[in-house]
């Protein structure tokens, strides 16, 4: 299988390319880090590189929450226009299936239940509550404490920042493409990905990488809110395996036409505070400092029910959280 990997020189893309090679496939990389001409929004260039491919792993994207609303047009240009161009080129050339790098952020807050009212979707957290240190959302009907749970793929999308909105829009664009072409798209909703090669010391780096960078400088990791935010941390090698497995399954007719959303995360639920503690222990660094600071675009708890990926693809994350120590040398 000859596979175009957009963003193939990036953090996840490099591992996808390696996985494809290990399994005897032929990756073709489109990434501006390797060639300035490789702009994912340039239709003629994307067509040129895609020609002769059998499938697409579309990973190229501007990531992170963004600094402020002045980022909005750049996110849309890179993520949504880029996705539209890749899909148009695939339609023009008859290339498919597509594995699309979506994200857990499309859900907004995760799954919650009220002890009185049952399953509940809380509204965005109020600034006054966050400033007062009230970080957990309450039932909007009775004010009771909500119990967080695992979010399934059939949960409604509720993006709460610009990056999240572009990832949700990418899934909608993929659905339109699939209807027009009869093709299959695996919308892989990545949870918190970590591992060697992660971006460091930028506003768009993942929290694990930011903590590791602080420890490398001899500083304590600074944990926002109270550290109780629940997440699934998943190793980049597990994510790469999911991308390739999805393409193989779709190519063999194992995915129905249309978009199949799949959560790609660890079966283990970990708090951000605990992850910082593990990093400090594994890397022999200073203990984390809980700051109480917050970012409005962040959600409190978002953890995945990944059973569909195991059922549909036979994929399951296998790397333990202790492998996060690889960040010291990655």
Coordinates of C-alpha atoms in Angstrom, one line a residue:
X1 CA 0.0 0.0 0.0
X2 CA 1.4 3.4 -1.0
X3 CA 0.3 6.0 1.6
X4 CA 0.5 9.7 1.5
X5 CA 1.4 11.0 5.0
X6 CA 0.7 14.7 5.3
X7 CA 2.7 16.1 8.2
X8 CA 4.9 13.0 7.9
X9 CA 8.0 14.8 9.4
X10 CA 6.1 15.8 12.5
X11 CA 5.9 14.3 16.0
X12 CA 3.2 11.7 15.1
X13 CA 3.9 11.6 11.4
X14 CA 7.5 10.3 11.8
X15 CA 6.2 7.3 13.8
X16 CA 3.5 6.6 11.2
X17 CA 6.1 6.6 8.4
X18 CA 8.3 4.2 10.4
X19 CA 5.4 1.9 11.2
X20 CA 4.3 1.8 7.5
X21 CA 7.9 0.9 6.5
X22 CA 8.1 -1.8 9.1
X23 CA 5.0 -3.4 7.8
X24 CA 6.1 -3.3 4.1
X25 CA 4.1 -0.3 3.0
X26 CA 5.5 2.7 1.0
X27 CA 5.0 6.0 2.7
X28 CA 5.1 9.3 0.7
X29 CA 5.7 12.4 2.9
X30 CA 4.3 15.8 2.3
X31 CA 5.6 18.2 5.0
X32 CA 7.0 21.8 4.8
X33 CA 9.7 20.8 7.2
X34 CA 11.2 18.8 4.4
X35 CA 10.3 20.8 1.4
X36 CA 9.0 24.4 1.5
X37 CA 6.8 23.6 -1.5
X38 CA 4.9 21.1 0.5
X39 CA 2.0 23.4 1.5
X40 CA -1.0 21.3 2.4
X41 CA -3.3 24.2 1.1
X42 CA -1.6 24.1 -2.4
X43 CA -3.9 21.9 -4.5
X44 CA -1.6 21.3 -7.4
X45 CA 1.3 20.4 -5.1
X46 CA -0.9 18.0 -3.0
X47 CA -2.2 16.4 -6.2
X48 CA 1.4 16.0 -7.5
X49 CA 2.6 14.2 -4.3
X50 CA -0.6 12.2 -3.9
X51 CA -0.6 10.8 -7.5
X52 CA 0.0 7.1 -7.4
X53 CA -1.0 6.6 -3.8
X54 CA -3.6 4.2 -2.5
X55 CA -4.5 5.8 0.8
X56 CA -3.9 9.0 2.9
X57 CA -2.9 9.6 6.5
X58 CA -3.8 13.2 7.0
X59 CA -1.9 14.4 10.0
X60 CA -0.8 17.9 9.0
X61 CA -2.3 20.5 11.3
X62 CA -1.7 23.5 13.5
X63 CA -2.1 22.2 17.0
X64 CA -2.7 23.5 20.5
X65 CA -5.4 25.8 21.8
X66 CA -3.8 29.0 20.3
X67 CA -2.7 32.1 22.0
X68 CA -5.7 34.3 21.3
X69 CA -8.5 35.0 18.8
X70 CA -5.9 36.5 16.4
X71 CA -4.9 32.8 15.6
X72 CA -8.3 31.9 14.3
X73 CA -7.7 32.5 10.6
X74 CA -4.4 30.7 10.6
X75 CA -6.0 27.7 12.3
X76 CA -8.8 27.6 9.8
X77 CA -6.4 28.1 6.8
X78 CA -4.1 25.3 7.9
X79 CA -6.5 22.8 9.4
X80 CA -9.8 23.3 7.5
X81 CA -8.6 24.5 4.1
X82 CA -5.7 22.0 4.3
X83 CA -8.2 19.2 5.0
X84 CA -10.5 20.4 2.2
X85 CA -7.5 20.4 -0.3
X86 CA -6.4 16.9 0.7
X87 CA -9.9 15.6 0.3
X88 CA -10.4 17.3 -3.1
X89 CA -7.1 15.9 -4.4
X90 CA -8.1 12.4 -3.2
X91 CA -11.4 12.7 -5.0
X92 CA -9.8 14.0 -8.2
X93 CA -7.3 11.1 -8.2
X94 CA -9.6 8.3 -6.8
X95 CA -7.4 7.8 -3.7
X96 CA -8.8 6.4 -0.5
X97 CA -9.3 5.4 2.2
X98 CA -8.3 8.3 4.5
X99 CA -7.2 8.3 8.1
X100 CA -7.9 11.7 9.6
X101 CA -6.1 13.0 12.7
X102 CA -9.0 14.3 14.7
X103 CA -8.9 15.0 18.5
X104 CA -10.6 14.4 21.8
X105 CA -11.1 18.2 21.9
X106 CA -14.1 17.9 19.6
X107 CA -16.2 16.7 22.6
X108 CA -15.7 19.8 24.8
X109 CA -16.2 18.5 28.3
X110 CA -16.3 14.8 28.6
X111 CA -19.1 12.5 29.8
X112 CA -20.7 13.4 33.2
X113 CA -23.5 12.1 35.3
X114 CA -25.6 13.9 37.9
X115 CA -26.7 11.8 40.9
X116 CA -30.2 13.2 40.5
X117 CA -30.6 13.9 36.8
X118 CA -28.4 11.3 35.2
X119 CA -26.2 11.9 32.1
X120 CA -25.5 15.6 31.9
X121 CA -23.6 17.9 29.5
X122 CA -22.3 20.9 31.5
X123 CA -21.9 24.3 29.9
X124 CA -18.5 26.0 29.7
X125 CA -17.0 26.8 33.1
X126 CA -17.6 30.4 34.3
X127 CA -14.6 32.7 34.8
X128 CA -15.8 33.6 38.3
X129 CA -15.8 29.9 39.3
X130 CA -12.3 29.3 37.9
X131 CA -11.0 32.4 39.6
X132 CA -12.5 31.2 42.9
X133 CA -10.8 27.8 42.5
X134 CA -14.0 25.9 41.7
X135 CA -12.8 23.8 38.8
X136 CA -15.2 20.9 38.6
X137 CA -18.4 21.6 36.6
X138 CA -21.7 21.3 38.5
X139 CA -25.1 20.1 37.3
X140 CA -26.7 23.0 35.4
X141 CA -30.1 21.9 36.7
X142 CA -29.5 21.3 40.4
X143 CA -26.0 22.4 41.2
X144 CA -24.9 18.9 42.4
X145 CA -21.4 17.7 41.9
X146 CA -21.1 15.8 38.6
X147 CA -19.3 12.4 38.3
X148 CA -17.0 12.2 35.3
X149 CA -17.0 9.1 33.1
X150 CA -15.7 7.8 29.8
X151 CA -16.9 9.6 26.6
X152 CA -18.0 7.3 23.7
X153 CA -17.8 8.2 20.0
X154 CA -21.6 8.9 19.7
X155 CA -21.4 11.8 22.2
X156 CA -22.3 15.1 20.6
X157 CA -19.4 17.3 19.4
X158 CA -19.1 20.5 21.4
X159 CA -15.8 22.2 20.5
X160 CA -14.8 24.9 23.0
X161 CA -11.7 26.5 21.4
X162 CA -10.6 27.4 17.9
X163 CA -8.4 24.3 17.4
X164 CA -11.3 22.1 18.5
X165 CA -13.6 23.8 16.1
X166 CA -11.3 23.2 13.2
X167 CA -11.0 19.5 14.1
X168 CA -14.7 19.1 14.3
X169 CA -15.1 20.8 10.9
X170 CA -12.5 18.5 9.5
X171 CA -14.8 15.5 10.4
X172 CA -17.7 17.2 8.7
X173 CA -15.7 17.8 5.6
X174 CA -14.6 14.2 5.6
X175 CA -18.3 13.1 5.8
X176 CA -19.1 15.2 2.8
X177 CA -16.2 13.7 0.9
X178 CA -17.3 10.2 1.8
X179 CA -20.8 10.8 0.7
X180 CA -19.6 12.1 -2.7
X181 CA -17.0 9.5 -3.3
X182 CA -18.3 6.4 -1.5
X183 CA -15.0 6.3 0.4
X184 CA -14.1 5.4 4.0
X185 CA -12.6 7.8 6.6
X186 CA -11.3 6.8 10.0
X187 CA -11.6 9.9 12.1
X188 CA -9.1 9.0 14.8
X189 CA -9.8 11.2 17.9
X190 CA -6.4 11.3 19.5
X191 CA -6.2 11.8 23.2
X192 CA -3.2 13.3 25.0
X193 CA -0.3 12.0 22.9
X194 CA 3.2 11.9 24.4
X195 CA 6.6 10.3 23.5
X196 CA 10.0 11.1 22.1
X197 CA 10.2 13.9 19.6
X198 CA 7.4 15.9 21.1
X199 CA 7.5 19.6 20.4
X200 CA 9.3 21.4 23.3
X201 CA 9.0 24.9 24.8
X202 CA 6.3 26.3 22.5
X203 CA 2.7 27.4 23.4
X204 CA 1.5 24.5 21.3
X205 CA 3.5 21.7 23.0
X206 CA 1.7 19.1 25.0
X207 CA 1.5 19.3 28.7
X208 CA 3.8 16.2 29.2
X209 CA 6.5 17.9 27.0
X210 CA 6.2 21.2 28.9
X211 CA 6.6 19.4 32.2
X212 CA 9.6 17.4 30.9
X213 CA 11.3 20.6 29.6
X214 CA 10.9 22.2 33.0
X215 CA 12.5 19.2 34.7
X216 CA 15.4 19.3 32.2
X217 CA 16.0 22.9 33.3
X218 CA 16.0 21.9 36.9
X219 CA 12.6 23.5 37.5
X220 CA 9.5 22.1 39.1
X221 CA 6.6 21.3 36.7
X222 CA 3.9 23.9 37.1
X223 CA 0.4 22.2 37.2
X224 CA -2.6 24.3 36.3
X225 CA -5.9 24.3 38.3
X226 CA -5.6 21.8 41.2
X227 CA -4.0 19.0 39.1
X228 CA -7.2 16.9 39.2
X229 CA -8.0 17.2 35.5
X230 CA -8.6 13.7 34.2
X231 CA -7.0 12.6 30.9
X232 CA -5.9 9.6 28.8
X233 CA -2.2 9.8 28.0
X234 CA -1.3 7.6 25.0
X235 CA 2.2 6.9 23.6
X236 CA 3.0 8.1 20.1
X237 CA 3.9 4.5 19.0
X238 CA 0.4 3.3 20.0
X239 CA -1.1 6.2 18.0
X240 CA 1.0 5.4 15.0
X241 CA -0.1 1.8 15.2
X242 CA -3.7 2.9 15.3
X243 CA -3.3 5.1 12.1
X244 CA -1.7 2.3 10.1
X245 CA -4.2 -0.4 11.4
X246 CA -7.1 1.9 10.4
X247 CA -5.8 2.3 6.9
X248 CA -5.1 -1.5 6.5
X249 CA -8.6 -2.3 7.8
X250 CA -10.3 0.2 5.5
X251 CA -8.3 -1.0 2.5
X252 CA -9.4 -4.5 3.2
X253 CA -13.1 -3.5 3.4
X254 CA -13.2 -3.5 7.2
X255 CA -14.6 0.0 7.5
X256 CA -18.0 0.9 6.1
X257 CA -18.2 3.8 3.6
X258 CA -18.5 7.1 5.4
X259 CA -16.8 8.4 8.5
X260 CA -16.0 6.1 11.4
X261 CA -15.0 8.1 14.5
X262 CA -12.7 6.2 16.9
X263 CA -11.3 7.2 20.3
X264 CA -7.5 6.6 20.4
X265 CA -6.3 6.8 24.0
X266 CA -5.0 4.7 26.8
X267 CA -7.4 2.5 28.8
X268 CA -5.9 4.1 31.9
X269 CA -7.3 7.4 33.3
X270 CA -4.7 9.6 34.8
X271 CA -4.8 13.1 36.3
X272 CA -2.6 15.9 35.0
X273 CA -1.2 16.2 38.5
X274 CA -0.3 12.5 38.7
X275 CA 1.3 12.6 35.3
X276 CA 3.6 15.4 36.5
X277 CA 4.4 13.4 39.6
X278 CA 5.3 10.4 37.4
X279 CA 7.6 12.5 35.3
X280 CA 9.3 14.0 38.3
X281 CA 9.8 10.6 39.8
X282 CA 11.1 9.0 36.5
X283 CA 13.3 11.9 35.6
X284 CA 14.5 12.5 39.2
X285 CA 13.3 16.1 39.1
X286 CA 11.7 18.6 41.5
X287 CA 8.2 17.8 42.8
X288 CA 5.4 19.5 40.8
X289 CA 3.9 22.8 42.0
X290 CA 0.2 23.2 41.7
X291 CA -0.5 26.8 40.7
X292 CA -4.3 27.2 40.6
X293 CA -3.9 29.0 37.3
X294 CA -6.2 28.2 34.4
X295 CA -6.8 28.7 30.7
X296 CA -10.3 29.5 29.5
X297 CA -10.1 27.1 26.5
X298 CA -9.3 24.1 28.7
X299 CA -11.8 21.5 29.7
X300 CA -11.8 19.8 33.1
X301 CA -12.2 16.1 32.4
X302 CA -12.0 14.3 29.1
X303 CA -11.4 10.6 29.1
X304 CA -12.1 8.1 26.4
X305 CA -14.1 4.9 26.0
X306 CA -11.7 3.2 23.5
X307 CA -13.6 -0.1 23.2
X308 CA -14.7 0.8 19.7
X309 CA -11.2 0.9 18.4
X310 CA -10.5 -2.5 19.9
X311 CA -13.7 -3.9 18.5
X312 CA -13.4 -2.4 15.0
X313 CA -9.7 -2.4 14.5
X314 CA -8.3 -4.9 17.0
X315 CA -6.2 -2.0 18.3
X316 CA -5.4 -1.3 22.0
X317 CA -2.8 1.0 23.6
X318 CA -0.1 -1.1 25.2
X319 CA 2.6 1.4 26.4
X320 CA 2.5 2.1 30.1
X321 CA 2.6 5.7 31.5
X322 CA 6.1 5.0 32.9
X323 CA 7.4 5.2 29.3
X324 CA 6.9 8.9 29.7
X325 CA 10.5 9.0 30.9
X326 CA 11.5 8.7 27.3
X327 CA 10.8 12.4 27.0
X328 CA 14.1 13.0 28.8
X329 CA 16.0 11.8 25.7
X330 CA 13.4 12.2 22.9

